[in-house]
Short mmCIF file of C-alpha atoms and ligand atoms in Angstrom, two decimals:
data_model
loop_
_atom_site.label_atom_id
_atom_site.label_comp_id
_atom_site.label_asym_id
_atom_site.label_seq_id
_atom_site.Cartn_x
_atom_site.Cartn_y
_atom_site.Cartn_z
CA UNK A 161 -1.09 -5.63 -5.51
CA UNK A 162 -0.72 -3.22 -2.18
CA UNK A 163 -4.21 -2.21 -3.85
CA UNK A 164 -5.69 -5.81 -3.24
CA UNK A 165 -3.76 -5.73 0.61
CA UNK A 166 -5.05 -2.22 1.85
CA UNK A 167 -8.57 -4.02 0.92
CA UNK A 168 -7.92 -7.07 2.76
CA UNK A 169 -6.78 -4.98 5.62
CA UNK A 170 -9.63 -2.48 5.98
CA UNK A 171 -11.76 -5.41 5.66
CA UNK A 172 -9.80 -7.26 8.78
CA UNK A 173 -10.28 -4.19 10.92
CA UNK A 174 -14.17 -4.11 10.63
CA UNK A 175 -14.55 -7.49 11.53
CA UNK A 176 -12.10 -6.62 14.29
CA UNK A 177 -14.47 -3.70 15.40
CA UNK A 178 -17.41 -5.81 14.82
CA UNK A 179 -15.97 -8.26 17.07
CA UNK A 180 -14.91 -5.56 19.99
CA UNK A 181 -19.03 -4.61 19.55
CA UNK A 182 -20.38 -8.04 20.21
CA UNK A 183 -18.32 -8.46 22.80
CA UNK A 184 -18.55 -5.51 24.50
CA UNK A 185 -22.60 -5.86 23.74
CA UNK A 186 -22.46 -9.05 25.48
CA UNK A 187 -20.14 -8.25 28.70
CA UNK A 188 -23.27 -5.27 29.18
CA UNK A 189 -26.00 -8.13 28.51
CA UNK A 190 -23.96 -9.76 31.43
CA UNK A 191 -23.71 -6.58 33.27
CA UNK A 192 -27.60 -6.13 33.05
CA UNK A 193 -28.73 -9.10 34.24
CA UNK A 194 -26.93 -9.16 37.32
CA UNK A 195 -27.25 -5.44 38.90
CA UNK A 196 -30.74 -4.22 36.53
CA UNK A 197 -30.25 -0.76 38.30
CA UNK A 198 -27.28 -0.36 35.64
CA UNK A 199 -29.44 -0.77 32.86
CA UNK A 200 -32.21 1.80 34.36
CA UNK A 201 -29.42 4.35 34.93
CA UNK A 202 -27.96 3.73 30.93
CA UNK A 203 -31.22 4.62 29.50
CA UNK A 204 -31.97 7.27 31.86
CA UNK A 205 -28.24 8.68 30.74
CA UNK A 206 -29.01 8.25 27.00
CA UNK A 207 -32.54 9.88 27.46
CA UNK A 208 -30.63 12.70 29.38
CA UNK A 209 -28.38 13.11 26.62
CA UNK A 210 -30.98 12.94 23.66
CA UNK A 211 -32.59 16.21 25.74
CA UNK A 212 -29.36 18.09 25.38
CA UNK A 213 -29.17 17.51 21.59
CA UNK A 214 -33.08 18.32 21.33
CA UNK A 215 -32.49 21.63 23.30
CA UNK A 216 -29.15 22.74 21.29
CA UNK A 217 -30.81 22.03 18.43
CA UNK A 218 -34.76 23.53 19.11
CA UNK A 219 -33.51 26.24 21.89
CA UNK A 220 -34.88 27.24 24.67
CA UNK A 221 -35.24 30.38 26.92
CA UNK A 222 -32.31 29.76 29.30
CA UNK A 223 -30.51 27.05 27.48
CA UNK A 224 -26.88 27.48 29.50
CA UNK A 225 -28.75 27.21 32.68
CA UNK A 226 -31.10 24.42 31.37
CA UNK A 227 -28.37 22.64 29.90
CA UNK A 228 -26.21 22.76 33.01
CA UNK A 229 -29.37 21.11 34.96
CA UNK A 230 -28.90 18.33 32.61
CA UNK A 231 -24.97 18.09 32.40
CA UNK A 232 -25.53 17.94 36.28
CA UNK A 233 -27.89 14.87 36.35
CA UNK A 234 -25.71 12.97 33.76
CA UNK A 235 -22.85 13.77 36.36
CA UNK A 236 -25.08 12.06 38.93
CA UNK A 237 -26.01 8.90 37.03
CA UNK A 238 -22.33 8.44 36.22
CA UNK A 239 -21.78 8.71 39.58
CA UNK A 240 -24.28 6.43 40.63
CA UNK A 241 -23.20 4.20 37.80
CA UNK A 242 -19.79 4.10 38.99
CA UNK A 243 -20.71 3.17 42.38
CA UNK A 244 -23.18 0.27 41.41
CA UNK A 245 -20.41 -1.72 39.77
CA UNK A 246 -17.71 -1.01 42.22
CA UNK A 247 -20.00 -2.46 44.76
CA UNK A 248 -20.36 -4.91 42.20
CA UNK A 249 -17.07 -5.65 41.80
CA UNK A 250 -17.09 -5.22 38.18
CA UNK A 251 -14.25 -3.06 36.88
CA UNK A 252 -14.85 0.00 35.16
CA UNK A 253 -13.08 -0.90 31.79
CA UNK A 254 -15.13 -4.03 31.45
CA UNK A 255 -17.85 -2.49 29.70
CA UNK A 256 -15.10 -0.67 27.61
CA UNK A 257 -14.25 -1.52 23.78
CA UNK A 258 -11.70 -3.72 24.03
CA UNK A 259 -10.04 -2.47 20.50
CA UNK A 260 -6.75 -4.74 19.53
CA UNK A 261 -5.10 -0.95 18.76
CA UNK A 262 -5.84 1.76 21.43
CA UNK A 263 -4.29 4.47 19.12
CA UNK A 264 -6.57 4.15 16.22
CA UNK A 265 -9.79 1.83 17.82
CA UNK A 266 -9.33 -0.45 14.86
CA UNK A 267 -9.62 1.95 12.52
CA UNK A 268 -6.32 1.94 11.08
CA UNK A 269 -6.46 5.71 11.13
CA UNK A 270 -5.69 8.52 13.57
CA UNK A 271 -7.58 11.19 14.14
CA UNK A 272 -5.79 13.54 11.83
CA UNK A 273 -6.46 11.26 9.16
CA UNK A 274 -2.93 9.46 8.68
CA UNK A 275 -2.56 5.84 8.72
CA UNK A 276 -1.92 4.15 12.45
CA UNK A 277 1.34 2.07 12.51
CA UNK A 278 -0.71 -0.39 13.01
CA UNK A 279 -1.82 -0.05 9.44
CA UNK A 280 1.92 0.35 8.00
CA UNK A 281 2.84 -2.88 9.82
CA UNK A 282 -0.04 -4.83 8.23
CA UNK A 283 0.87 -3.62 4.53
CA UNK A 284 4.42 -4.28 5.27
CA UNK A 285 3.81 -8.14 6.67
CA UNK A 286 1.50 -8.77 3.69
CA UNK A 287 3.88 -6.78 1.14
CA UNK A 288 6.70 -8.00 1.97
CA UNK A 289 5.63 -11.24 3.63
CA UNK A 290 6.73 -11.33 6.76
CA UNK A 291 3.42 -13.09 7.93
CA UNK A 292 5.68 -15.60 9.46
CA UNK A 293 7.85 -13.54 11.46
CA UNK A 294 5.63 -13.45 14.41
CA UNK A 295 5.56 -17.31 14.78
CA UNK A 296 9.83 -17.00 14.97
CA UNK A 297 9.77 -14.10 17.23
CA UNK A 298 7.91 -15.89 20.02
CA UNK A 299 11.02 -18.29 19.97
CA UNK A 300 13.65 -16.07 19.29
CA UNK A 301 13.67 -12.78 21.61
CA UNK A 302 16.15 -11.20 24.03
CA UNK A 303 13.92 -13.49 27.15
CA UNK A 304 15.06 -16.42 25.11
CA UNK A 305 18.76 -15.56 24.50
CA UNK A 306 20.70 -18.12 25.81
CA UNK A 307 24.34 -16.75 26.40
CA UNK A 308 25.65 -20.20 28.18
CA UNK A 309 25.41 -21.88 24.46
CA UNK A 310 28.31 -19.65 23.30
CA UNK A 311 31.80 -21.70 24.17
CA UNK A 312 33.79 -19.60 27.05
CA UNK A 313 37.14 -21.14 25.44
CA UNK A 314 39.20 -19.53 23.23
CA UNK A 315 38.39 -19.36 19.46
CA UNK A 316 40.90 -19.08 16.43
CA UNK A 317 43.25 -16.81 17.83
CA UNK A 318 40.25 -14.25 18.90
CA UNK A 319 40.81 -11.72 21.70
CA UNK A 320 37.60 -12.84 23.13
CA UNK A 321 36.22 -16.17 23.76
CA UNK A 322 32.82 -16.66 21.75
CA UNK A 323 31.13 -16.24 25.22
CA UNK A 324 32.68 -12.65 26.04
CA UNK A 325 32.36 -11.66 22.63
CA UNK A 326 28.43 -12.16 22.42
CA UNK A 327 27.82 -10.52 25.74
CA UNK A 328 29.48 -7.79 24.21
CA UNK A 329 27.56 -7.85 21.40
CA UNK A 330 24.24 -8.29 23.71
CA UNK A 331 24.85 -4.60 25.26
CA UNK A 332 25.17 -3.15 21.96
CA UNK A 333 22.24 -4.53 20.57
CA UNK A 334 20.17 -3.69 24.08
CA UNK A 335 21.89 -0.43 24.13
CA UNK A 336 20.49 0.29 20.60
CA UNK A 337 16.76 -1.26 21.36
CA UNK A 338 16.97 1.14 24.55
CA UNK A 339 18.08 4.26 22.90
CA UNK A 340 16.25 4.02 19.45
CA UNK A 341 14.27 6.72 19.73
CA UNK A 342 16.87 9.04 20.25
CA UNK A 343 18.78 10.41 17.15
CA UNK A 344 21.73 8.86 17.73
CA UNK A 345 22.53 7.53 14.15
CA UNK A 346 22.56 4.15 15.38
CA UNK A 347 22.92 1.52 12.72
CA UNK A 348 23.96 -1.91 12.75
CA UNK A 349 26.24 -4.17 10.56
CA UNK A 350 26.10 -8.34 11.62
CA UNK A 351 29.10 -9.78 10.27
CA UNK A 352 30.19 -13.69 10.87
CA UNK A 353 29.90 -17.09 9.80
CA UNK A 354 26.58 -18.84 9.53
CA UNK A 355 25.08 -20.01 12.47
CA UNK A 356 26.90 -17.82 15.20
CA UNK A 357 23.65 -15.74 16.06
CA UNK A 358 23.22 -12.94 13.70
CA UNK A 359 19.55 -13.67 12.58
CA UNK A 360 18.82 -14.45 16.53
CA UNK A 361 19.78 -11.00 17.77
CA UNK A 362 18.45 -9.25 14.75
CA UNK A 363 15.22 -10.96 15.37
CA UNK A 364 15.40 -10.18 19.35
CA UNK A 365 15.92 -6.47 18.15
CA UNK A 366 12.59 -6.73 15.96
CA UNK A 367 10.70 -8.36 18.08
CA UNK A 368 11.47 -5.68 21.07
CA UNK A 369 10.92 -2.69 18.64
CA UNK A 370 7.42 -3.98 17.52
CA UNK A 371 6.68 -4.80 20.80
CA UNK A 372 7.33 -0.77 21.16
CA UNK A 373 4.59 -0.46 18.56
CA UNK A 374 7.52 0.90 16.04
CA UNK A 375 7.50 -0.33 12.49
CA UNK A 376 9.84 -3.07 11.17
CA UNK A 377 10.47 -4.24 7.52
CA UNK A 378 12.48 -7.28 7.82
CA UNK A 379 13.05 -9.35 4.60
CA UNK A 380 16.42 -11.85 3.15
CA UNK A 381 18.28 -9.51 1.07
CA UNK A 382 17.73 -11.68 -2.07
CA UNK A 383 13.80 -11.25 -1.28
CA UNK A 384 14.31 -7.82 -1.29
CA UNK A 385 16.02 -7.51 -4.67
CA UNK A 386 13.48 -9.56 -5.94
CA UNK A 387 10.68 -7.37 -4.71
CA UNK A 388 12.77 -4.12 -5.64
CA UNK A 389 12.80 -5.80 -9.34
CA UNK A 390 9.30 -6.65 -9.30
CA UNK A 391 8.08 -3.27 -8.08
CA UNK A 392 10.88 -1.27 -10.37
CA UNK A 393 10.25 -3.54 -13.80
CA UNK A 394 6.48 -5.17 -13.57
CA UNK A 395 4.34 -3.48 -11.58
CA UNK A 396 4.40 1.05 -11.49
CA UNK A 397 1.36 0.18 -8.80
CA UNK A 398 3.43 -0.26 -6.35
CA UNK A 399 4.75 3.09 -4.51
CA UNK A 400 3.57 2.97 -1.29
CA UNK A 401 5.31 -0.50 -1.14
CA UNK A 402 8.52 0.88 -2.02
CA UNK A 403 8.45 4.46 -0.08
CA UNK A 404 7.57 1.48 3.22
CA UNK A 405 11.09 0.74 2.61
CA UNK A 406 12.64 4.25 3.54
CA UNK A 407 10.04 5.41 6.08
CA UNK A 408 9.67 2.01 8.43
CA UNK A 409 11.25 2.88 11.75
CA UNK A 410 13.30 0.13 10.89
CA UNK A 411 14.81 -2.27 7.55
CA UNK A 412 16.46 -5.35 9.11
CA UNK A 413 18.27 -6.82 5.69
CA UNK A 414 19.06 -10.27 6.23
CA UNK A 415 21.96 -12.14 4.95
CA UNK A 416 23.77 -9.47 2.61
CA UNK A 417 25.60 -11.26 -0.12
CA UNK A 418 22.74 -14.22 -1.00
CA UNK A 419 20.98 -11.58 -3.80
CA UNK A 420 22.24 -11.22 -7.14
CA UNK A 421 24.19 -8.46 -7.92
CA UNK A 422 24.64 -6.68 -10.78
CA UNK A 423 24.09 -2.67 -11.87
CA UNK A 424 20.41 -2.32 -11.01
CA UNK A 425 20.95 -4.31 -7.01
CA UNK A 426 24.03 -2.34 -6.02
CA UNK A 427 22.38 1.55 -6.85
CA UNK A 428 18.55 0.17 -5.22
CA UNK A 429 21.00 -1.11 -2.59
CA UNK A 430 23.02 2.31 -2.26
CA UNK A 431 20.31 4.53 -2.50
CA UNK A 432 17.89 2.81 -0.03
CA UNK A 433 21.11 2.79 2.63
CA UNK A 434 21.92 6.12 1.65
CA UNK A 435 18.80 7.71 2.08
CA UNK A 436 17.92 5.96 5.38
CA UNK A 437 21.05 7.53 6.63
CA UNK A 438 20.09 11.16 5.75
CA UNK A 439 16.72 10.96 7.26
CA UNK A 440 18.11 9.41 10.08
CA UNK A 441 15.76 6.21 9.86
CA UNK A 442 18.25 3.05 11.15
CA UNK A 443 18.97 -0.06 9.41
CA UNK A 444 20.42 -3.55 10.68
CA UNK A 445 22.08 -5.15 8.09
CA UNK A 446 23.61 -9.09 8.42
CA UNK A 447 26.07 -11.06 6.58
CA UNK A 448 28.09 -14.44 6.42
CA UNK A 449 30.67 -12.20 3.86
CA UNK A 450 33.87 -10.82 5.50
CA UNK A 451 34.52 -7.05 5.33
CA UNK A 452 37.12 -7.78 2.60
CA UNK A 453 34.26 -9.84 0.56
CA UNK A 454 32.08 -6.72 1.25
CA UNK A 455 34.57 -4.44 0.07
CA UNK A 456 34.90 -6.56 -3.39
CA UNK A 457 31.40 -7.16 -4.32
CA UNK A 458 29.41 -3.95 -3.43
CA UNK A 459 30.94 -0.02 -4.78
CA UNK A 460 32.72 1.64 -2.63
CA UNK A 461 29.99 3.89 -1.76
CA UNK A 462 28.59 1.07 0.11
CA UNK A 463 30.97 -0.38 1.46
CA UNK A 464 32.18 2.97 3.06
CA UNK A 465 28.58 3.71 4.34
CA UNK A 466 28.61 -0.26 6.02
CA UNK A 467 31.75 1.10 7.71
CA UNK A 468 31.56 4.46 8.71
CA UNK A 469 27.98 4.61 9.33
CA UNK A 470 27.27 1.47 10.70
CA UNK A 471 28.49 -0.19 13.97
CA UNK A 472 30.24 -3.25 12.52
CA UNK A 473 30.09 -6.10 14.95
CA UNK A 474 31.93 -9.57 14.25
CA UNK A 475 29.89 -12.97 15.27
CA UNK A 476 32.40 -15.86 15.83
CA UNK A 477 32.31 -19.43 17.48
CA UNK A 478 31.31 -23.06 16.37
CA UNK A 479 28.64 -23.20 13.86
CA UNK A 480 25.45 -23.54 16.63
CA UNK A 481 22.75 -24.52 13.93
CA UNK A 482 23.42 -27.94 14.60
CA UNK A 483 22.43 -27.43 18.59
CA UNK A 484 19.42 -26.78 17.87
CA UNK A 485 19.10 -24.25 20.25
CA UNK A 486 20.14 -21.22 18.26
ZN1 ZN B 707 -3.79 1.33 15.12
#
C-alpha cells in the first residue's frame, strides 16, 4: 500500500516541477517581450558559459587566465541583467522557480539523498489519511481561538472558572508550540468531557507545528489501532508506515478510550508511548476518560507514563458542541 502512495507522490511532485517550468518559462516569455535586451544578454550568458565547458573540457594554453576573461564577462552580463529589470521594475525572483518546497525544489529529496519532510508529510496524510485535516485546520487554529466562548462563572465546584482555566491551558499549549524544538520532554495529556476544546487546541498545536514545516501524524485512537492491526496482521509491506509513527516530530492521538482494547492495543499502545519518550519525540494525547478510567482500562505502565511523563491538563465547562463555534 505505502508502495502504491510513494508512487502517487513522486508522480505529484513532477507535475509540480513541470508546473514551476511552464510557469517560470512563461513569466521569461513575458520578460522578453517587454525589455528584448534581456533576452540578448541570456543567450549571450549561456553562449559564455557553453565556452567555459568547451575550454575545461578541450584545454587551452592559459586556461585559468582564459577562463577568468570569461567568468568576468558573465559577471558583467549579470550585472547588466540585473540592472535592466530593476529599471524595469521587475523583481529579481520573478524569473525564479517558484517550487511549492524551497528545501527540496519539489523533489521530495535533499541533497544528501534523504527524504524532505515534505515527503514524510505526504506519506503520512495518504497513510494514515489525514487528507482532511488541512480543510479543519484553516477553521480551527490558535488565530481562531475564541476564549470569550468559555463561561467566566464558576463550574462544579472548580477552582477556576471555565474561562481562567482555558487561558491557562492556552499558555501551556503556546508555551509548548514555542519551545518544541528544544528538548524539553514536553508531552501533552487532554483530559475532559466532550466538547470542552480538546480536539480544538490539539488541532491549533498541529496546525502551528506544520506551519513550522515539522511533521505531524494525527489520527482517532481507534483509527490507529485499526491501522496498527492492519499493518501488524495483513499486510508485512508496510514498515515505513509504522516506523512514521515513532519518528514524526509529532503523534497527536485523538480521543484515547474510543479503540478496542484488548492484549495486542495496550502493548502497540505502550510501546509506541514508550519509545517516543526515550527518543525524546513528543506526543499529545486526548481523552473524554477520567484519570481514574485511565488508570482501570490501560496497564499500569501506561497509565504511569500518561502521568509522569506527560503534562496532564483537565478541560471543563458546558458541553460547547452545541454553539457551534467550538
Ligand atoms: Zn520538500
Amino acid at each position: 500500500m505505502m508502495q502504491s502512495f510513494t508512487h502517487e507522490i513522486l508522480r505529484d511532485y513532477e507535475e509540480k516541477r513541470n508546473r514551476a517550468r511552464r510557469q517560470r518559462e512563461d513569466r521569461l516569455q513575458e520578460v522578453y517581450d517587454k525589455v528584448p535586451k534581456i533576452r540578448e544578454i541570456d543567450e549571450k550568458l549561456q553562449k559564455t558559459g557553453l565556452t567555459i565547458s568547451r575550454m575545461l573540457i578541450q584545454g587551452v594554453d592559459d586556461p585559468e587566465k582564459a577562463i577568468e576573461n570569461l567568468e568576468q564577462k558573465l559577471d558583467r552580463l549579470k550585472q547588466e541583467r540585473a540592472i535592466l529589470l530593476t529599471e524595469n521594475n521587475i523583481p529579481l525572483q520573478y524569473l525564479e522557480y517558484d517550487f511549492s518546497c524551497v528545501n527540496c525544489n519539489d523533489t521530495g529529496f535533499l541533497p544528501n539523498g534523504q527524504k524532505c519532510g515534505c515527503f514524510k508529510q505526504q506519506l503520512i496524510t495518504k497513510g494514515y489519511s489525514m487528507s482532511n485535516l488541512s480543510n479543519i485546520l484553516e477553521k480551527e487554529n490558535f488565530q481562531s481561538f475564541n476564549l470569550d466562548i468559555f463561561s467566566d462563572e464558576p463550574f462544579d465546584g472548580q477552582p477556576l472558572t471555565p474561562k481562567q482555566n482555558m487561558m491557562n491551558i492556552l499558555n501551556v499549549c503556546e508555551g509548548f508550540v514555542f519551545n518544541f524544538d528544544e528538548n524539553s520532554k514536553d508531552n501533552l495529556l487532554f483530559y475532559g468531557e466532550t466538547g470542552t476544546g480538546k480536539t480544538f487546541l490539539a488541532n491549533c498545536i498541529a496546525k502551528s507545528l506544520l506551519d513550522r514545516e515539522k511533521i505531524v501524524i494525527y489520527q482517532t485512537a481507534f483509527k490507529l489501532l485499526e491501522i496498527l492491526e492492519e499493518i501488524r496482521f495483513k499486510n508485512s509491506d508496510n514498515r515505513e508506515k509504522y516506523n512514521l509513527l515513532f519518528e514524526t516530530d509529532l503523534l497527536i492521538i485523538d480521543d484515547l478510550g474510543t479503540e478496542m482494547t484488548n492484549t495486542f492495543t495496550n502493548s502497540e499502545l505502550f510501546n509506541i508511548i514508550n519509545s517516543r519518550l526515550l527518543s525524546g519525540k513528543k506526543t499529545i494525547i486526548s481523552t473524554n476518560l477520567s484519570p481514574k478510567e485511565i488508570m482501570d482500562r490501560y496497564d499500569d505502565r501506561i497509565f504511569s507514563r500518561l502521568f509522569s511523563k506527560f503534562t496532564a491538563l483537565h478541560f471543563f465547562g458546558r458541553d460547547l458542541r452545541w454553539e457551534r463555534i467550538i
